[in-house]
mmCIF file of C-alpha atoms in Angstrom:
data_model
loop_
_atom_site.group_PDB
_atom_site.id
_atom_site.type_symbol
_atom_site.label_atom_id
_atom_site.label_comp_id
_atom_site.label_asym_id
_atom_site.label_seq_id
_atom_site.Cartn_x
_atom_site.Cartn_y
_atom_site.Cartn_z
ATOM 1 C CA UNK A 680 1.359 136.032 123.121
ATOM 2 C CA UNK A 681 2.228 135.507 119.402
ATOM 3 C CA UNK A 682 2.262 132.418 117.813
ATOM 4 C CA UNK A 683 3.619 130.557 115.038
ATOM 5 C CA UNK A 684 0.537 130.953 112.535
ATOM 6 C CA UNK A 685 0.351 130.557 108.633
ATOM 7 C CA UNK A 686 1.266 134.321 107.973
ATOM 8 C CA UNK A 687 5.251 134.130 109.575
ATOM 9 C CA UNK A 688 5.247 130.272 109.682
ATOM 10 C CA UNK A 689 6.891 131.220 105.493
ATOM 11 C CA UNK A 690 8.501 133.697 106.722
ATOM 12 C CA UNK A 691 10.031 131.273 109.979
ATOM 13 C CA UNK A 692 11.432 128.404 106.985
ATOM 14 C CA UNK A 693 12.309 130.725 104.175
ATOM 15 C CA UNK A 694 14.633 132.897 106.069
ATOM 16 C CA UNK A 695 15.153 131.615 109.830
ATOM 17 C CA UNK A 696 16.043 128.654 109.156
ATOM 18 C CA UNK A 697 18.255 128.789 106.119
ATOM 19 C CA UNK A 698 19.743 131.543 107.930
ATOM 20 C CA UNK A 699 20.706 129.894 111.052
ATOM 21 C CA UNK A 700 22.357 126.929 108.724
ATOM 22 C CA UNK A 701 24.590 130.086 107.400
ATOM 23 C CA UNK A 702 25.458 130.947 110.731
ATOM 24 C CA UNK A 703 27.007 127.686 111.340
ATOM 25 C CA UNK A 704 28.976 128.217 108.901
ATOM 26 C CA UNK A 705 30.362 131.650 109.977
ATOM 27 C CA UNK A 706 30.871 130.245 113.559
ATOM 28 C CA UNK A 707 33.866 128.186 111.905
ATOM 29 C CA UNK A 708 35.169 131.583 111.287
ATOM 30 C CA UNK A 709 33.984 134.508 114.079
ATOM 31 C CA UNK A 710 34.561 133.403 117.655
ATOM 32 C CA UNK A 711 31.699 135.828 118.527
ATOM 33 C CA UNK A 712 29.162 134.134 116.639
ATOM 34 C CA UNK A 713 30.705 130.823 117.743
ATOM 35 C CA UNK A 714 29.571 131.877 121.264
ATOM 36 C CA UNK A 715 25.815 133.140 120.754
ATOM 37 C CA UNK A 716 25.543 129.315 119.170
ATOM 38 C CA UNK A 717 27.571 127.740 122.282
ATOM 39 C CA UNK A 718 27.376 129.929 124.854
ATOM 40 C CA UNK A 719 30.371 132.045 125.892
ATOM 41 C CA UNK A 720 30.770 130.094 129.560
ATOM 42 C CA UNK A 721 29.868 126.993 131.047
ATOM 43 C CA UNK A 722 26.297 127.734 131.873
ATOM 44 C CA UNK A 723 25.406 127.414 128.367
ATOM 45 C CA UNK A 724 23.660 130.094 125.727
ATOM 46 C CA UNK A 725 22.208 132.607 126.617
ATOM 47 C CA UNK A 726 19.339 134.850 126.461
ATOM 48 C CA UNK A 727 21.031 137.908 124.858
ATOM 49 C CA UNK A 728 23.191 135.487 122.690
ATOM 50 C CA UNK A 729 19.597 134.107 121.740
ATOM 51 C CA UNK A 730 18.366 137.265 120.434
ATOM 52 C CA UNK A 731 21.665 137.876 118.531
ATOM 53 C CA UNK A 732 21.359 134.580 116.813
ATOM 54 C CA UNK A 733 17.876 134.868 116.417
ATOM 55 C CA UNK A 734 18.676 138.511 114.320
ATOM 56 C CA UNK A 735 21.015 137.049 112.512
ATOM 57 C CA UNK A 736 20.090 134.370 111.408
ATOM 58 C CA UNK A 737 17.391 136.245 110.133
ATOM 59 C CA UNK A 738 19.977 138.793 108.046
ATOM 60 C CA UNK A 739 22.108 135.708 107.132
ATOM 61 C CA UNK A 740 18.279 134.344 105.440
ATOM 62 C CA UNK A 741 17.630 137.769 103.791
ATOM 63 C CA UNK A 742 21.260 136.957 102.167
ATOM 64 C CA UNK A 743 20.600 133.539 100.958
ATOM 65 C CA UNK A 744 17.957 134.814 99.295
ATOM 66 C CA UNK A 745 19.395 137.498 97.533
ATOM 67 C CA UNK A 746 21.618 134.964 96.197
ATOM 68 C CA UNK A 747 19.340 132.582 95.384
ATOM 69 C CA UNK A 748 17.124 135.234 93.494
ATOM 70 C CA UNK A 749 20.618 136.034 91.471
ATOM 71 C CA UNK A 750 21.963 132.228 91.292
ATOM 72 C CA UNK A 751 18.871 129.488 91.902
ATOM 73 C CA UNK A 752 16.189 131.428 89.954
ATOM 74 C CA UNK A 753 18.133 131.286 87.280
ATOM 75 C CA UNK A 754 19.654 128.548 86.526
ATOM 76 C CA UNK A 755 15.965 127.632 87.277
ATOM 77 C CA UNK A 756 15.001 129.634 84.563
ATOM 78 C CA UNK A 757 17.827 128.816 81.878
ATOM 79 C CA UNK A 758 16.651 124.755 82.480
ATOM 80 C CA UNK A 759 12.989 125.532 81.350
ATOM 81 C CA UNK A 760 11.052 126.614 84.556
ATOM 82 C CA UNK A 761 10.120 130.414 83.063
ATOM 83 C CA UNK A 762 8.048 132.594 85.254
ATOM 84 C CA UNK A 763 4.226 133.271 83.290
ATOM 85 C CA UNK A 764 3.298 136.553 82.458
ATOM 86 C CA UNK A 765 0.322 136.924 84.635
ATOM 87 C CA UNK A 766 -2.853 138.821 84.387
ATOM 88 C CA UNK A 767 -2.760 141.067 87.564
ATOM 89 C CA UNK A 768 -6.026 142.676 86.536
ATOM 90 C CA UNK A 769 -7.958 139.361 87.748
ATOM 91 C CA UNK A 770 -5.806 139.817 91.524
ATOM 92 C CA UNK A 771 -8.206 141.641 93.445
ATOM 93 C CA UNK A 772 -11.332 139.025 93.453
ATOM 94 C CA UNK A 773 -8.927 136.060 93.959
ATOM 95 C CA UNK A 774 -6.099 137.695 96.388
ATOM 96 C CA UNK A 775 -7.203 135.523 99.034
ATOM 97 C CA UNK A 776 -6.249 131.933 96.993
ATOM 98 C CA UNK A 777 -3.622 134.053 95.275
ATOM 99 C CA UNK A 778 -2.259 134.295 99.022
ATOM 100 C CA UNK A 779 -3.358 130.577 99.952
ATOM 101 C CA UNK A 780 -0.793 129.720 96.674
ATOM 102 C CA UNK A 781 2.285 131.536 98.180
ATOM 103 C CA UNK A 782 2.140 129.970 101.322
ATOM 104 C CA UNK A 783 1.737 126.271 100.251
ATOM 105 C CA UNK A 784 4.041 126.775 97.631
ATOM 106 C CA UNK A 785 6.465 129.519 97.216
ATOM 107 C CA UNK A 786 7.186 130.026 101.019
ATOM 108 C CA UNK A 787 8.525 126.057 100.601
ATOM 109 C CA UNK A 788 10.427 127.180 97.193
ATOM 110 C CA UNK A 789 12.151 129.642 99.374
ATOM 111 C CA UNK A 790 13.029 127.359 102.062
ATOM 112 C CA UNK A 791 14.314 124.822 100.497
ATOM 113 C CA UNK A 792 16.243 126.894 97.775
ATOM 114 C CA UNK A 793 17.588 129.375 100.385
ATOM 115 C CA UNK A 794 18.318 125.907 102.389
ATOM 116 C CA UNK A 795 20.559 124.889 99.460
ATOM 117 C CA UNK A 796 22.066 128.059 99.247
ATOM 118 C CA UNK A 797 22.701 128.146 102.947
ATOM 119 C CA UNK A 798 24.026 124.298 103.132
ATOM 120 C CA UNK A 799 26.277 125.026 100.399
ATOM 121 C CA UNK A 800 27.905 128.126 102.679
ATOM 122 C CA UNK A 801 28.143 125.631 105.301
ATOM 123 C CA UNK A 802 30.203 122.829 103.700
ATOM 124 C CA UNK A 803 32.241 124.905 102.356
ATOM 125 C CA UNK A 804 33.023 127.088 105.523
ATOM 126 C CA UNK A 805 33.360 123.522 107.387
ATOM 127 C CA UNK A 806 35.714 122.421 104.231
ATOM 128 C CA UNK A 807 37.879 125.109 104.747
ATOM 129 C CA UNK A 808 37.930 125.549 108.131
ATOM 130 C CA UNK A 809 38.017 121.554 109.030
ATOM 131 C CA UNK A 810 39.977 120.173 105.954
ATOM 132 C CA UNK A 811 39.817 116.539 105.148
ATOM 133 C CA UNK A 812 40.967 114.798 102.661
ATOM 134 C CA UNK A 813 38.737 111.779 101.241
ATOM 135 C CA UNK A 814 35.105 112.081 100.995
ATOM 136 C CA UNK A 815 33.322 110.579 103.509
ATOM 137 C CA UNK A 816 29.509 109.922 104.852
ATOM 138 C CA UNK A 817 29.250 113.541 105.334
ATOM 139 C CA UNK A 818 29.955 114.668 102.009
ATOM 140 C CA UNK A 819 27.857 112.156 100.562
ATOM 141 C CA UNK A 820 25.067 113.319 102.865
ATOM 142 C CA UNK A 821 25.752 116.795 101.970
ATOM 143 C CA UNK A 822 25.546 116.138 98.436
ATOM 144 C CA UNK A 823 22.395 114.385 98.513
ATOM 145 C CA UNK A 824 20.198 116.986 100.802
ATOM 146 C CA UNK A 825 21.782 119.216 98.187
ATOM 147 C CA UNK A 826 20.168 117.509 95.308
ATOM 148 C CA UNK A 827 16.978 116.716 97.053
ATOM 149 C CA UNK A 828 16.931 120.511 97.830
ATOM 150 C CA UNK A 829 17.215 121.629 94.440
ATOM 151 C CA UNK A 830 15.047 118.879 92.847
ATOM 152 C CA UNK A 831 12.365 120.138 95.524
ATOM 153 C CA UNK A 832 12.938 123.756 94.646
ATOM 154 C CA UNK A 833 11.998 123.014 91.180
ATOM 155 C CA UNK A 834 8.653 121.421 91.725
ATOM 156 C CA UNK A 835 7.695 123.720 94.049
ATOM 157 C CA UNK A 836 8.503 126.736 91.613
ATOM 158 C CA UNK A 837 6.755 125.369 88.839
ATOM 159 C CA UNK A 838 4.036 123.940 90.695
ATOM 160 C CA UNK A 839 3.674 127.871 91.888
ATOM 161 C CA UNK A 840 3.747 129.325 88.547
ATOM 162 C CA UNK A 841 1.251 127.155 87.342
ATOM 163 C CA UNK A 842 -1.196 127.010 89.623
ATOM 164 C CA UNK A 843 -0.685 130.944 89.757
ATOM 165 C CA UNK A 844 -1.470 130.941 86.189
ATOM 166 C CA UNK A 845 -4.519 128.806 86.290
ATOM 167 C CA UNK A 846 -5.614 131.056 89.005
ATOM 168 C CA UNK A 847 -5.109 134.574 87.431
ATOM 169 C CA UNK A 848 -4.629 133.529 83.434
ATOM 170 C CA UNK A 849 -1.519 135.219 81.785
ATOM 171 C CA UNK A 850 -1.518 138.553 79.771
ATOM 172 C CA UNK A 851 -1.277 135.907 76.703
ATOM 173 C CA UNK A 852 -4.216 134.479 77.371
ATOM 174 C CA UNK A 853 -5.783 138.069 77.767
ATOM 175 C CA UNK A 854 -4.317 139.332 74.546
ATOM 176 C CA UNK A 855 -5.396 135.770 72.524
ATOM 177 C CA UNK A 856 -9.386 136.391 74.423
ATOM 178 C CA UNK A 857 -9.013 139.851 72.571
ATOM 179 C CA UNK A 858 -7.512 139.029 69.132
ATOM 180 C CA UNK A 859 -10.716 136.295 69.096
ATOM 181 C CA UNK A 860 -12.823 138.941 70.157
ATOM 182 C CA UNK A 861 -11.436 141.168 66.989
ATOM 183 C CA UNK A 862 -12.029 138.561 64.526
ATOM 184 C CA UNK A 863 -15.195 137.340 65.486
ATOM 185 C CA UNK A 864 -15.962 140.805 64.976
ATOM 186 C CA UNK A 865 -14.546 140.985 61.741
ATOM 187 C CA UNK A 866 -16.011 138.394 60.173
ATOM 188 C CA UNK A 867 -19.648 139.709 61.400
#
């Protein structure tokens, strides 16, 4: 039997999980998803409305992240957090701590940047759908998981990019190792 292990356990919180917090959100809308999360009778959920949720949430994941690549990433990158150019030539002696760096790092950048993306889909479905007027504990709580989200997304990107670069170097260090390399020669 498969287990949970440190290969899918990224892929379980950067796409499951954000994706099943989307799925809420559509269940305000779609009756049909509103049953695979509540079950379409008394008995409860059930096992083929399992599955379905299970796939979905899984699509609705892949979708966060395709707009957090377009929308997160970069307002990441406009506010200072730019990705290194790294020296790929070094990967193949160090792919197994290059690995080791993706899943304590960027597998959490995902999840909790695909979780912002996903919570934000949420309140606003449950806005729309609900509609209240003043702001209560909810949208207080909202806001700040929101903001601890991001704030988390950002250290764990640039704790990624540098380590990553500390790991493999950067094609500037390469080209700066060769234009030393030039003039020492030079001046011989």
């Amino acid at each position: 039997m498969n287990t949970v292990s440190d290969r899918n356990f990224g892929l379980l919180i950067a796409y499951l999980v954000p994706g099943f917090t989307a799925l809420l959100g559509v269940s305000y809308f779609s009756p049909t998803v509103a049953s695979w999360l509540h079950g379409a009778n008394a008995d409860g959920p059930t096992i083929g409305g399992f599955l379905y949720v299970t796939i979905a949430s899984v699509a609705a994941g892949m979708i966060c992240s395709a707009v957090r690549f377009h929308v997160i990433d970069r307002i990441h990158h406009v506010t200072g957090i730019r990705h290194p150019s790294w020296d790929f030539t070094k990967l193949g002696e160090r792919i197994a701590a290059y690995d080791r760096l993706i899943e304590i790092h960027y597998s959490y950048y995902k999840f909790h940047s695909n979780g912002l993306v996903a919570l934000l889909f949420f309140y606003m479905a449950r806005q729309i759908a609900v509609r209240h007027g003043a702001m209560g504990l909810e949208d207080i709580g909202t806001v700040f998981l929101g903001v601890l989200l991001f704030v988390t997304s950002r250290d764990n990107l640039a704790k990624y990019f540098s380590r990553v670069a500390k790991l493999l170097g950067t094609d500037d260090d390469a080209a700066a190792t060769t234009d030393e390399a030039s003039q020492q020669l030079a001046t011989e």
